[in-house]
Protein backbone atom coordinates (compact mmCIF):
# COMPACT_ATOMS: atom_id res chain seq x y z
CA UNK A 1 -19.59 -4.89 -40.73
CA UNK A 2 -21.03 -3.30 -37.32
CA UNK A 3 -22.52 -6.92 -36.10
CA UNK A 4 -18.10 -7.86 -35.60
CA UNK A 5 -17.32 -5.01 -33.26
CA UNK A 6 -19.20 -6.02 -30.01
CA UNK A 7 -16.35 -8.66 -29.96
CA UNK A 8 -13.72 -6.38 -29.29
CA UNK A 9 -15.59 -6.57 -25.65
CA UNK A 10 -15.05 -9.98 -25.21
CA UNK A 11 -11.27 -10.34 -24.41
CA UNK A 12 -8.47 -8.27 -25.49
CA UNK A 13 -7.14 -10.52 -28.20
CA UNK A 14 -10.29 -10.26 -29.55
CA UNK A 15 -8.93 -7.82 -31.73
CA UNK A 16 -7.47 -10.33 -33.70
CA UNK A 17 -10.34 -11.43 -35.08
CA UNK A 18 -11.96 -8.33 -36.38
CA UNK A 19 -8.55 -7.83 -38.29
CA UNK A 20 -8.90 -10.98 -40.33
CA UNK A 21 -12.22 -10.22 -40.75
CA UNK A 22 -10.99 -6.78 -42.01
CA UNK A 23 -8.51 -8.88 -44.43
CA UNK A 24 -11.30 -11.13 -45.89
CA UNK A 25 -12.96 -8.06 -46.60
CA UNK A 26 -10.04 -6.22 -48.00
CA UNK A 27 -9.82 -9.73 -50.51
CA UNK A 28 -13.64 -8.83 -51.45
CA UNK A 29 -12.58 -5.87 -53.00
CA UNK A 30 -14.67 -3.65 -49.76
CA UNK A 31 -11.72 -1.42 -49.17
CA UNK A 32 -13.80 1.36 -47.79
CA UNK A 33 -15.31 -1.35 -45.13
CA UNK A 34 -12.23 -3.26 -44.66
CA UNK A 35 -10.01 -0.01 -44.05
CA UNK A 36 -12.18 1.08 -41.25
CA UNK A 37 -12.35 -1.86 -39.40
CA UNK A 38 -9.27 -2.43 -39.61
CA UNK A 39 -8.53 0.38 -37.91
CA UNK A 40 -10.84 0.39 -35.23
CA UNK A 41 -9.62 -3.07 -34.79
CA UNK A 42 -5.80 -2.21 -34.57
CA UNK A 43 -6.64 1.25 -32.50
CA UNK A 44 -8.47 -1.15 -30.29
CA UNK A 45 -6.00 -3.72 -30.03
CA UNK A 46 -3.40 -0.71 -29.37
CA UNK A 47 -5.93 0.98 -26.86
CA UNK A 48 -5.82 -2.19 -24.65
CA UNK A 49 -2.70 -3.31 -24.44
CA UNK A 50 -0.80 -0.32 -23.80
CA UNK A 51 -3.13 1.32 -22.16
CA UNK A 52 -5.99 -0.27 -20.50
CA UNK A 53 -4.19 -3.40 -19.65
CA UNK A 54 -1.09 -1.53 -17.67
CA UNK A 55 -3.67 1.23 -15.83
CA UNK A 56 -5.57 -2.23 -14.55
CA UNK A 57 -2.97 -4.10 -13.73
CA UNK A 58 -0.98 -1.11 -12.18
CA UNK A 59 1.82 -1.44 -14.57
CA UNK A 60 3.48 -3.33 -17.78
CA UNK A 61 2.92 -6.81 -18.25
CA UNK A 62 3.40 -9.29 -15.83
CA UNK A 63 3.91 -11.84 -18.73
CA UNK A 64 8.04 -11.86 -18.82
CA UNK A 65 8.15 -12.55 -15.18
CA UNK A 66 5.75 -15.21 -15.38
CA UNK A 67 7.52 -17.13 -18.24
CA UNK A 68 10.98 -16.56 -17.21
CA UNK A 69 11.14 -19.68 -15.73
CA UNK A 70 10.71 -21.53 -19.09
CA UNK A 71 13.81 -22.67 -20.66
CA UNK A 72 12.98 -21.25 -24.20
CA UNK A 73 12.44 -17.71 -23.22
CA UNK A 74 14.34 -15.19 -25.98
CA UNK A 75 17.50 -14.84 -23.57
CA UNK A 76 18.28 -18.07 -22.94
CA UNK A 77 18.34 -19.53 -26.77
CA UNK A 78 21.49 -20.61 -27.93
């Protein structure tokens, strides 16, 4: 269960990944294993997106500005 967790270094989405890991588990019937990755994969996932990310970047997410040029962006669908 340990040997999944150096991924989390990787990128941030990385996160991702140890949660369906944590769901395969969870299907296994390893409840014990599966709820605690699971939540060190979400508390990660949380960690660097609202936190980490923004204090790097010196703010929110540049990602609605960038894509706002695209004509399928949420406030322009009919």
């Amino acid at each position: 269960m340990l040997a999944i967790l150096p991924v989390l270094l990787l990128k941030e989405d990385m996160a991702f990944l140890v949660l369906a890991f944590a769901a395969i588990l969870w299907a296994q019937r390893h409840r014990k294993h599966a709820a605690v990755l699971g939540t060190v994969g979400l508390g990660w996932m949380v960690l660097v997106v609202f936190v980490l990310m923004p204090a790097v970047r010196g703010g929110e997410s540049d990602l609605a500005e960038r894509y706002s040029s695209s004509p399928r962006t949420p406030g322009r669908l009919p």
